[in-house]
Amino acid sequence: MKTPAVALAAVLILAGLGQSTDSRAQDGVFADDRVVPGDALAMKSSFAPVVRTAAPAVVNVSARGVQQVQDPFWSMFGQGPRAQQVGSVGSGVIVRADGVVVTNYHVINGMQQIRVVLNDRREFDARIILADERSDLAVLQLEGVNERLPTLNIDDREEQQVGDLVLAIGNPFGVGQTVTNGIISALNRTETGISDSGSFIQTDAAINPGNSGGALVDMDGDLIGINTAIFSRSGSSSGVGFAVPAAAVRRVVDSAVGGATAVIRPWLGVKGETVSADVARSLGLDRPQGLVVTEVWPDGPGDRADLRMGDIITAIDGAEVNSQGGLNFRVGTREPNETVRVSVLRDGRPLIVDARVQRLPGNADVQGALVIQSGGLTGAQVLALNPALADSLGGDPFATGVVVGRVASNSYARRGVGLQTGDVIMAVNDRAVTSPQQLANLPRGSQLLVERRGQRGVLVVR
């Protein structure tokens, strides 16, 4: 268990409450003899021991690539997109001595050349061995490593508490390695808009552009999260930063070093809604807690474990769950076929259900999509949804309908109907759509119920 802090070292030092430099020198006590703060008196010391342990494993990541950008000036003359050099600067953490580095997906996304600079100014080229957009994590392998590099231990025991002291180490604004300190402001943040399967550590340690991919460390000098995002109106730190927890980092790193090209996330096969205050009152609960189950996938892990609609899931393996995102995160950090303990309230009675989580059913491969050759949707590539496909597209695994793949730019489906890649066609003329064949030869006037980025609307074949 980490020792909770009661004051900030910087405040005490700036106030002149510690020993003077002269008296410390006379007593033979130098910087290397300082210890990690453990109580109010020890807070007069320094975070330097933690930084000395952690900083050598935190690196600068710079990446360059070429993207196609449409310039409004040249488009007036009928010219298409032009190739343009783009760059990205962020941070990373060495997690294996042979040069395995974890950073944020958004730091390296779309980049072809990646350069990593160590704390001691050594430089290495790097290649991507796994990039996982869902968690916003990527794993790199440094090239030409001939010695053991400094590493940070991934602490995924989840013993952190709100109020614990943490350090954020990274390369903000590209100025060079910087350390900031603060506390854990909240745990298990899910309603952030960052990810539908993320559960983040919130901290008030200053995190700014360039800190992405850097380390959030505890007072043992262990990696407890990868700094990922901030809430800010100015673009700079306002004391609300988010880090991907170490449990998710471990899952992605283990997948990468195990040779996987993608992270396989199992599921429980249940869908639910957060228990609001009104729902809690209607159910006679002391307080709003948990996720009330609204759907159970037939013969899925939850169904086989006898989870039922109306059950309230309150925890997975003892970790509190209050949203679908929190449930997705907890289950997603497990391996397929692992058993999780699900804490449930059923008719007001608590019980424990053991469920073996599984891969999502179906096929995420889009190669078998049907290209419609005639009718109102000519030129659209469509594929029936299944849980694995829907999840790979970042959608709801319980969703039904037909998903739109590529749409030819000069096709009638694009120009006449307005279909876009990623649209889900749920119904035609109020009849549910479950097969791509139902969309062939659609006549003019047909009305399509379409879901696009979470919003539903009607498109008409004209």
Short mmCIF file of C-alpha atoms in Angstrom, two decimals:
data_model
loop_
_atom_site.label_atom_id
_atom_site.label_comp_id
_atom_site.label_asym_id
_atom_site.label_seq_id
_atom_site.Cartn_x
_atom_site.Cartn_y
_atom_site.Cartn_z
CA MET A 1 0.00 0.00 0.00
CA LYS A 2 1.37 3.43 -0.91
CA THR A 3 1.83 5.94 1.91
CA PRO A 4 -0.60 8.86 1.53
CA ALA A 5 1.01 12.31 1.52
CA VAL A 6 -0.18 15.21 3.65
CA ALA A 7 1.74 18.15 2.18
CA LEU A 8 3.77 19.14 -0.85
CA ALA A 9 7.55 19.12 -0.66
CA ALA A 10 7.89 22.15 -2.89
CA VAL A 11 5.79 24.28 -0.53
CA LEU A 12 7.96 23.42 2.46
CA ILE A 13 11.20 23.98 0.58
CA LEU A 14 10.11 27.33 -0.86
CA ALA A 15 9.00 28.42 2.59
CA GLY A 16 12.50 27.75 3.92
CA LEU A 17 11.36 25.13 6.42
CA GLY A 18 14.10 22.61 5.58
CA GLN A 19 17.71 22.62 6.73
CA SER A 20 19.96 25.14 5.04
CA THR A 21 22.48 23.98 2.47
CA ASP A 22 25.31 25.01 4.77
CA SER A 23 24.10 23.00 7.77
CA ARG A 24 23.49 19.93 5.60
CA ALA A 25 27.01 20.19 4.20
CA GLN A 26 28.50 20.55 7.67
CA ASP A 27 26.69 17.43 8.82
CA GLY A 28 27.99 15.51 5.81
CA VAL A 29 24.48 15.08 4.35
CA PHE A 30 24.36 15.58 0.60
CA ALA A 31 21.73 15.25 -2.15
CA ASP A 32 22.42 11.54 -2.66
CA ASP A 33 21.41 10.84 0.96
CA ARG A 34 17.88 12.22 0.60
CA VAL A 35 14.94 9.85 0.99
CA VAL A 36 11.43 9.62 -0.42
CA PRO A 37 8.88 11.65 1.60
CA GLY A 38 6.99 9.39 4.00
CA ASP A 39 5.35 11.75 6.51
CA ALA A 40 4.94 15.48 7.19
CA LEU A 41 8.50 15.89 8.44
CA ALA A 42 10.04 13.85 5.68
CA MET A 43 8.24 16.07 3.18
CA LYS A 44 11.05 18.55 3.78
CA SER A 45 13.19 16.19 1.76
CA SER A 46 12.90 15.65 -1.97
CA PHE A 47 11.45 13.62 -4.82
CA ALA A 48 14.95 13.30 -6.26
CA PRO A 49 15.34 9.60 -5.33
CA VAL A 50 12.21 8.73 -7.30
CA VAL A 51 13.27 10.85 -10.25
CA ARG A 52 16.74 9.28 -10.30
CA THR A 53 15.10 5.86 -10.57
CA ALA A 54 12.43 6.69 -13.11
CA ALA A 55 13.78 9.44 -15.37
CA PRO A 56 16.40 7.38 -17.28
CA ALA A 57 13.63 5.14 -18.64
CA VAL A 58 11.52 8.03 -19.98
CA VAL A 59 12.34 9.00 -23.56
CA ASN A 60 11.52 11.59 -26.18
CA VAL A 61 9.69 10.29 -29.25
CA SER A 62 9.76 12.27 -32.49
CA ALA A 63 8.03 11.02 -35.61
CA ARG A 64 7.65 12.18 -39.18
CA GLY A 65 5.35 11.12 -41.97
CA VAL A 66 3.64 12.14 -45.18
CA GLN A 67 -0.08 12.84 -45.32
CA GLN A 68 -2.37 13.82 -48.16
CA VAL A 69 -3.74 17.29 -47.43
CA GLN A 70 -6.31 19.16 -49.52
CA ASP A 71 -5.18 22.76 -49.97
CA PRO A 72 -8.20 25.06 -50.64
CA PHE A 73 -6.06 27.28 -52.92
CA TRP A 74 -5.00 24.46 -55.25
CA SER A 75 -8.47 22.87 -55.18
CA MET A 76 -9.81 25.98 -56.98
CA PHE A 77 -7.67 24.93 -59.93
CA GLY A 78 -9.01 21.40 -59.91
CA GLN A 79 -5.99 19.83 -58.28
CA GLY A 80 -6.45 17.06 -55.70
CA PRO A 81 -4.75 16.50 -52.34
CA ARG A 82 -1.05 17.26 -52.08
CA ALA A 83 1.56 15.31 -50.11
CA GLN A 84 2.70 17.22 -47.06
CA GLN A 85 5.35 16.44 -44.43
CA VAL A 86 3.91 16.21 -40.93
CA GLY A 87 5.59 15.65 -37.60
CA SER A 88 4.78 14.65 -34.05
CA VAL A 89 6.66 15.01 -30.76
CA GLY A 90 5.82 13.09 -27.62
CA SER A 91 7.24 10.92 -24.88
CA GLY A 92 7.64 7.23 -24.18
CA VAL A 93 8.73 4.76 -21.52
CA ILE A 94 11.24 1.92 -21.82
CA VAL A 95 9.58 -1.15 -20.29
CA ARG A 96 12.05 -3.84 -21.39
CA ALA A 97 15.83 -3.68 -21.26
CA ASP A 98 16.12 -4.80 -24.90
CA GLY A 99 14.54 -1.54 -26.05
CA VAL A 100 10.77 -2.07 -25.94
CA VAL A 101 9.10 1.32 -25.53
CA VAL A 102 5.45 2.14 -24.90
CA THR A 103 3.97 5.46 -26.03
CA ASN A 104 0.63 6.85 -27.19
CA TYR A 105 -0.96 5.70 -30.43
CA HIS A 106 -1.72 9.29 -31.40
CA VAL A 107 1.99 10.18 -31.19
CA ILE A 108 2.98 7.74 -33.96
CA ASN A 109 -0.27 7.34 -35.91
CA GLY A 110 0.36 7.76 -39.64
CA MET A 111 4.10 8.28 -39.16
CA GLN A 112 6.81 6.46 -41.12
CA GLN A 113 10.02 7.62 -39.41
CA ILE A 114 10.33 7.37 -35.63
CA ARG A 115 13.33 8.55 -33.63
CA VAL A 116 13.73 7.97 -29.89
CA VAL A 117 16.11 10.04 -27.75
CA LEU A 118 17.07 8.68 -24.34
CA ASN A 119 17.55 10.72 -21.21
CA ASP A 120 21.34 10.46 -21.68
CA ARG A 121 20.95 11.88 -25.25
CA ARG A 122 21.60 8.60 -27.08
CA GLU A 123 19.38 8.24 -30.15
CA PHE A 124 17.78 5.19 -31.77
CA ASP A 125 15.53 4.57 -34.72
CA ALA A 126 12.36 2.69 -33.77
CA ARG A 127 9.77 0.55 -35.48
CA ILE A 128 6.17 -0.06 -34.47
CA ILE A 129 5.47 -3.60 -33.33
CA LEU A 130 1.88 -3.00 -32.20
CA ALA A 131 -0.44 -0.01 -32.41
CA ASP A 132 -3.73 -0.13 -30.52
CA GLU A 133 -6.04 2.78 -31.27
CA ARG A 134 -8.68 1.70 -28.75
CA SER A 135 -6.36 2.15 -25.77
CA ASP A 136 -4.33 4.94 -27.45
CA LEU A 137 -1.18 2.90 -26.83
CA ALA A 138 1.60 1.80 -29.16
CA VAL A 139 4.64 -0.39 -28.58
CA LEU A 140 7.95 0.36 -30.29
CA GLN A 141 11.17 -1.61 -30.68
CA LEU A 142 14.40 0.39 -30.66
CA GLU A 143 16.85 -0.65 -33.37
CA GLY A 144 20.52 -1.40 -32.72
CA VAL A 145 20.31 -1.87 -28.95
CA ASN A 146 23.47 -3.69 -27.82
CA GLU A 147 23.19 -3.29 -24.06
CA ARG A 148 20.58 -3.37 -21.33
CA LEU A 149 18.66 -0.12 -21.14
CA PRO A 150 17.09 1.41 -18.01
CA THR A 151 13.46 0.40 -17.54
CA LEU A 152 10.41 1.23 -15.46
CA ASN A 153 8.53 -1.53 -13.67
CA ILE A 154 4.86 -1.70 -14.70
CA ASP A 155 2.86 -1.72 -11.45
CA ASP A 156 -0.57 -3.10 -12.36
CA ARG A 157 -1.61 -4.10 -8.83
CA GLU A 158 -3.98 -1.11 -8.69
CA GLU A 159 -3.20 -0.22 -5.10
CA GLN A 160 -3.35 3.51 -5.78
CA GLN A 161 -5.71 5.74 -3.82
CA VAL A 162 -7.10 9.18 -4.45
CA GLY A 163 -4.68 11.61 -2.80
CA ASP A 164 -1.53 9.57 -3.43
CA LEU A 165 1.45 11.58 -4.66
CA VAL A 166 2.52 11.01 -8.27
CA LEU A 167 5.11 12.39 -10.69
CA ALA A 168 4.55 13.03 -14.39
CA ILE A 169 7.72 12.71 -16.47
CA GLY A 170 7.83 13.64 -20.14
CA ASN A 171 8.86 16.14 -22.77
CA PRO A 172 6.29 18.98 -22.74
CA PHE A 173 6.47 21.43 -25.64
CA GLY A 174 9.66 19.70 -26.80
CA VAL A 175 11.77 21.62 -24.28
CA GLY A 176 13.41 18.49 -22.85
CA GLN A 177 12.64 16.08 -20.07
CA THR A 178 10.53 17.69 -17.35
CA VAL A 179 9.16 16.40 -14.04
CA THR A 180 5.97 17.69 -12.42
CA ASN A 181 4.27 16.49 -9.28
CA GLY A 182 0.73 16.28 -7.99
CA ILE A 183 -1.75 13.81 -6.61
CA ILE A 184 -4.18 11.27 -7.98
CA SER A 185 -7.40 13.26 -8.28
CA ALA A 186 -9.67 10.36 -9.23
CA LEU A 187 -9.59 6.73 -10.32
CA ASN A 188 -11.65 4.78 -12.85
CA ARG A 189 -12.68 7.82 -14.90
CA THR A 190 -14.72 6.51 -17.82
CA GLU A 191 -16.98 9.33 -19.00
CA THR A 192 -14.13 11.31 -20.55
CA GLY A 193 -14.87 11.08 -24.27
CA ILE A 194 -11.36 9.69 -24.81
CA SER A 195 -12.32 6.04 -25.26
CA ASP A 196 -15.37 3.82 -24.91
CA SER A 197 -13.26 1.10 -23.29
CA GLY A 198 -10.96 3.22 -21.13
CA SER A 199 -10.86 3.74 -17.39
CA PHE A 200 -8.39 6.50 -16.63
CA ILE A 201 -6.33 7.76 -13.71
CA GLN A 202 -6.97 11.47 -13.24
CA THR A 203 -4.17 13.64 -11.86
CA ASP A 204 -3.48 17.30 -11.23
CA ALA A 205 0.23 16.92 -12.04
CA ALA A 206 0.92 19.35 -14.88
CA ILE A 207 0.61 17.58 -18.24
CA ASN A 208 1.05 19.55 -21.46
CA PRO A 209 1.42 18.87 -25.20
CA GLY A 210 4.48 16.66 -25.60
CA ASN A 211 3.81 14.80 -22.36
CA SER A 212 1.72 12.29 -24.33
CA GLY A 213 3.19 8.84 -23.87
CA GLY A 214 5.19 9.85 -20.81
CA ALA A 215 5.24 8.19 -17.41
CA LEU A 216 2.98 8.65 -14.42
CA VAL A 217 4.94 7.15 -11.52
CA ASP A 218 4.24 6.53 -7.87
CA MET A 219 6.50 7.08 -4.90
CA ASP A 220 8.11 3.67 -5.43
CA GLY A 221 9.28 4.84 -8.84
CA ASP A 222 6.96 2.37 -10.61
CA LEU A 223 4.94 3.06 -13.75
CA ILE A 224 1.26 3.30 -12.84
CA GLY A 225 0.05 4.96 -16.05
CA ILE A 226 0.86 6.48 -19.44
CA ASN A 227 -0.07 10.16 -19.64
CA THR A 228 -2.52 10.52 -22.50
CA ALA A 229 -4.85 13.51 -22.45
CA ILE A 230 -5.83 16.72 -20.71
CA PHE A 231 -9.02 18.70 -20.34
CA SER A 232 -8.13 22.26 -21.26
CA ARG A 233 -9.70 25.30 -22.91
CA SER A 234 -6.31 26.88 -23.59
CA GLY A 235 -4.42 23.80 -24.78
CA SER A 236 -2.18 23.89 -21.70
CA SER A 237 -2.49 22.13 -18.38
CA SER A 238 -5.39 23.15 -16.20
CA GLY A 239 -4.83 20.46 -13.60
CA VAL A 240 -7.06 17.81 -15.17
CA GLY A 241 -4.93 15.17 -16.84
CA PHE A 242 -5.63 11.53 -17.67
CA ALA A 243 -3.37 8.50 -17.81
CA VAL A 244 -3.99 5.01 -19.18
CA PRO A 245 -3.70 2.68 -16.15
CA ALA A 246 -0.85 0.18 -15.89
CA ALA A 247 -3.24 -2.79 -16.24
CA ALA A 248 -4.03 -1.71 -19.80
CA VAL A 249 -0.38 -0.91 -20.49
CA ARG A 250 0.64 -4.40 -19.35
CA ARG A 251 -2.01 -6.00 -21.58
CA VAL A 252 -0.83 -4.14 -24.70
CA VAL A 253 2.89 -4.68 -24.00
CA ASP A 254 2.41 -8.40 -23.32
CA SER A 255 0.46 -8.74 -26.57
CA ALA A 256 3.23 -6.98 -28.50
CA VAL A 257 6.18 -8.92 -27.09
CA GLY A 258 4.19 -12.13 -27.50
CA GLY A 259 4.12 -11.57 -31.26
CA ALA A 260 0.53 -10.37 -31.61
CA THR A 261 -0.28 -7.69 -34.17
CA ALA A 262 -3.49 -6.66 -32.38
CA VAL A 263 -4.85 -6.72 -28.85
CA ILE A 264 -7.57 -9.35 -28.46
CA ARG A 265 -10.12 -8.04 -25.99
CA PRO A 266 -12.57 -10.56 -24.62
CA TRP A 267 -16.10 -9.67 -23.63
CA LEU A 268 -18.64 -10.67 -21.01
CA GLY A 269 -21.56 -10.54 -23.43
CA VAL A 270 -23.69 -8.16 -21.39
CA LYS A 271 -24.80 -4.60 -22.00
CA GLY A 272 -26.08 -2.20 -19.40
CA GLU A 273 -26.86 1.30 -18.26
CA THR A 274 -25.40 3.26 -15.36
CA VAL A 275 -27.60 3.22 -12.28
CA SER A 276 -28.78 6.80 -11.86
CA ALA A 277 -30.15 8.34 -8.67
CA ASP A 278 -33.71 7.87 -9.94
CA VAL A 279 -33.10 4.22 -10.82
CA ALA A 280 -31.44 3.64 -7.45
CA ARG A 281 -34.48 5.04 -5.66
CA SER A 282 -36.85 2.93 -7.73
CA LEU A 283 -34.84 -0.20 -6.89
CA GLY A 284 -34.57 0.67 -3.21
CA LEU A 285 -30.78 1.04 -3.27
CA ASP A 286 -28.97 3.04 -0.60
CA ARG A 287 -27.03 4.92 -3.30
CA PRO A 288 -26.54 4.92 -7.08
CA GLN A 289 -24.07 2.16 -7.86
CA GLY A 290 -23.27 -0.29 -10.61
CA LEU A 291 -24.52 -1.09 -14.07
CA VAL A 292 -28.01 -2.50 -14.59
CA VAL A 293 -27.98 -5.25 -17.23
CA THR A 294 -30.31 -4.46 -20.14
CA GLU A 295 -29.17 -7.09 -22.67
CA VAL A 296 -27.48 -10.48 -22.47
CA TRP A 297 -25.95 -12.02 -25.61
CA PRO A 298 -27.47 -15.50 -26.17
CA ASP A 299 -24.98 -18.22 -25.20
CA GLY A 300 -22.34 -15.59 -24.40
CA PRO A 301 -20.10 -15.69 -21.32
CA GLY A 302 -22.60 -13.78 -19.20
CA ASP A 303 -25.52 -15.95 -20.34
CA ARG A 304 -23.60 -19.15 -19.51
CA ALA A 305 -22.76 -17.69 -16.08
CA ASP A 306 -26.49 -17.05 -15.49
CA LEU A 307 -26.30 -13.25 -15.56
CA ARG A 308 -29.79 -11.89 -16.21
CA MET A 309 -31.46 -8.72 -17.39
CA GLY A 310 -32.16 -6.58 -14.36
CA ASP A 311 -29.04 -7.72 -12.50
CA ILE A 312 -26.88 -4.88 -11.22
CA ILE A 313 -23.17 -5.48 -11.78
CA THR A 314 -21.25 -3.62 -9.08
CA ALA A 315 -17.69 -4.95 -9.47
CA ILE A 316 -15.37 -7.14 -11.55
CA ASP A 317 -12.74 -8.98 -9.50
CA GLY A 318 -13.40 -6.55 -6.66
CA ALA A 319 -12.91 -3.40 -8.77
CA GLU A 320 -15.97 -1.14 -8.76
CA VAL A 321 -17.93 -0.83 -12.02
CA ASN A 322 -20.39 1.99 -12.67
CA SER A 323 -20.55 2.28 -16.46
CA GLN A 324 -20.36 0.26 -19.65
CA GLY A 325 -16.93 1.75 -20.32
CA GLY A 326 -15.74 0.62 -16.91
CA LEU A 327 -17.05 -2.90 -17.55
CA ASN A 328 -15.39 -2.99 -20.98
CA PHE A 329 -12.09 -1.90 -19.45
CA ARG A 330 -12.12 -4.44 -16.62
CA VAL A 331 -12.97 -7.34 -18.90
CA GLY A 332 -10.68 -6.07 -21.67
CA THR A 333 -7.57 -6.31 -19.48
CA ARG A 334 -8.09 -10.08 -19.15
CA GLU A 335 -7.05 -12.82 -21.54
CA PRO A 336 -9.70 -14.83 -23.41
CA ASN A 337 -10.83 -17.87 -21.36
CA GLU A 338 -9.86 -16.27 -18.04
CA THR A 339 -12.46 -16.38 -15.28
CA VAL A 340 -13.63 -13.15 -13.68
CA ARG A 341 -15.63 -12.75 -10.49
CA VAL A 342 -18.70 -10.61 -11.08
CA SER A 343 -20.31 -8.97 -8.05
CA VAL A 344 -24.05 -8.65 -8.62
CA LEU A 345 -27.14 -7.34 -6.88
CA ARG A 346 -30.18 -9.43 -7.82
CA ASP A 347 -33.53 -8.54 -6.27
CA GLY A 348 -31.64 -6.64 -3.61
CA ARG A 349 -29.45 -9.62 -2.68
CA PRO A 350 -25.67 -9.59 -3.28
CA LEU A 351 -24.12 -12.59 -5.00
CA ILE A 352 -20.92 -13.55 -6.80
CA VAL A 353 -20.97 -15.02 -10.31
CA ASP A 354 -17.92 -16.58 -11.96
CA ALA A 355 -17.81 -16.01 -15.72
CA ARG A 356 -15.24 -17.14 -18.27
CA VAL A 357 -14.71 -14.27 -20.70
CA GLN A 358 -14.36 -15.12 -24.40
CA ARG A 359 -13.40 -13.60 -27.72
CA LEU A 360 -16.19 -11.69 -29.39
CA PRO A 361 -18.16 -13.94 -31.76
CA GLY A 362 -18.08 -13.33 -35.50
CA ASN A 363 -15.42 -12.21 -37.93
CA ALA A 364 -13.85 -8.75 -38.03
CA ASP A 365 -12.52 -9.30 -41.55
CA VAL A 366 -14.07 -6.87 -44.06
CA GLN A 367 -12.69 -8.61 -47.13
CA GLY A 368 -15.97 -10.42 -47.81
CA ALA A 369 -18.01 -7.25 -48.21
CA LEU A 370 -20.64 -7.12 -50.94
CA VAL A 371 -20.31 -4.36 -53.56
CA ILE A 372 -23.78 -3.32 -54.68
CA GLN A 373 -23.92 -3.23 -58.48
CA SER A 374 -27.46 -1.97 -59.13
CA GLY A 375 -30.22 0.10 -57.61
CA GLY A 376 -30.14 3.16 -55.40
CA LEU A 377 -27.04 2.11 -53.44
CA THR A 378 -24.83 1.30 -56.44
CA GLY A 379 -21.15 1.72 -55.56
CA ALA A 380 -21.48 1.01 -51.84
CA GLN A 381 -19.55 -1.80 -50.17
CA VAL A 382 -21.63 -3.33 -47.36
CA LEU A 383 -21.19 -6.06 -44.76
CA ALA A 384 -23.48 -7.59 -42.13
CA LEU A 385 -22.54 -6.60 -38.61
CA ASN A 386 -21.43 -9.09 -36.00
CA PRO A 387 -20.00 -8.42 -32.51
CA ALA A 388 -16.35 -8.80 -33.55
CA LEU A 389 -16.76 -6.54 -36.59
CA ALA A 390 -18.74 -3.90 -34.70
CA ASP A 391 -16.16 -3.82 -31.91
CA SER A 392 -13.24 -3.55 -34.34
CA LEU A 393 -14.94 -0.51 -35.86
CA GLY A 394 -15.32 1.07 -32.42
CA GLY A 395 -19.05 0.42 -32.29
CA ASP A 396 -21.48 -1.43 -30.06
CA PRO A 397 -20.99 -5.23 -30.28
CA PHE A 398 -24.73 -5.63 -29.74
CA ALA A 399 -25.51 -3.50 -32.81
CA THR A 400 -27.40 -5.07 -35.69
CA GLY A 401 -27.69 -4.01 -39.29
CA VAL A 402 -25.35 -3.62 -42.24
CA VAL A 403 -22.21 -1.50 -42.07
CA VAL A 404 -21.00 0.54 -45.03
CA GLY A 405 -17.38 0.04 -46.04
CA ARG A 406 -15.92 2.00 -48.91
CA VAL A 407 -18.19 4.17 -51.03
CA ALA A 408 -16.95 5.08 -54.51
CA SER A 409 -16.56 8.87 -54.67
CA ASN A 410 -18.50 9.22 -57.95
CA SER A 411 -21.10 6.56 -57.14
CA TYR A 412 -24.83 7.10 -56.81
CA ALA A 413 -24.64 5.84 -53.20
CA ARG A 414 -22.37 8.79 -52.40
CA ARG A 415 -23.79 11.52 -54.63
CA GLY A 416 -27.46 10.56 -54.68
CA VAL A 417 -27.95 9.17 -51.19
CA GLY A 418 -25.08 10.58 -49.12
CA LEU A 419 -23.78 7.34 -47.64
CA GLN A 420 -20.41 7.49 -45.87
CA THR A 421 -17.90 4.92 -44.74
CA GLY A 422 -18.85 3.62 -41.29
CA ASP A 423 -22.59 4.27 -41.65
CA VAL A 424 -24.77 1.51 -40.23
CA ILE A 425 -27.97 0.88 -42.17
CA MET A 426 -30.47 -0.39 -39.61
CA ALA A 427 -33.73 -0.42 -41.57
CA VAL A 428 -35.21 0.21 -45.00
CA ASN A 429 -38.77 1.53 -45.11
CA ASP A 430 -39.16 0.60 -41.40
CA ARG A 431 -38.09 -3.01 -42.00
CA ALA A 432 -35.01 -4.21 -40.11
CA VAL A 433 -31.93 -4.90 -42.24
CA THR A 434 -29.76 -7.89 -41.33
CA SER A 435 -28.31 -8.91 -44.71
CA PRO A 436 -26.44 -6.99 -47.44
CA GLN A 437 -28.67 -8.65 -50.04
CA GLN A 438 -31.61 -6.65 -48.71
CA LEU A 439 -29.94 -3.50 -50.04
CA ALA A 440 -29.60 -4.60 -53.65
CA ASN A 441 -31.89 -3.01 -56.27
CA LEU A 442 -33.43 -0.45 -53.91
CA PRO A 443 -35.93 1.74 -55.80
CA ARG A 444 -36.14 5.51 -55.65
CA GLY A 445 -37.98 6.81 -52.61
CA SER A 446 -36.63 4.13 -50.28
CA GLN A 447 -35.95 5.48 -46.80
CA LEU A 448 -32.89 4.28 -44.91
CA LEU A 449 -32.59 4.48 -41.14
CA VAL A 450 -28.86 5.16 -40.68
CA GLU A 451 -26.69 5.47 -37.59
CA ARG A 452 -23.62 7.68 -38.05
CA ARG A 453 -21.19 8.36 -35.20
CA GLY A 454 -23.85 7.59 -32.61
CA GLN A 455 -26.54 9.72 -34.23
CA ARG A 456 -29.53 8.31 -36.13
CA GLY A 457 -31.17 9.84 -39.16
CA VAL A 458 -33.01 9.04 -42.39
CA LEU A 459 -31.48 9.07 -45.87
CA VAL A 460 -33.68 8.91 -48.96
CA VAL A 461 -32.79 7.23 -52.27
CA ARG A 462 -33.65 9.92 -54.82
#
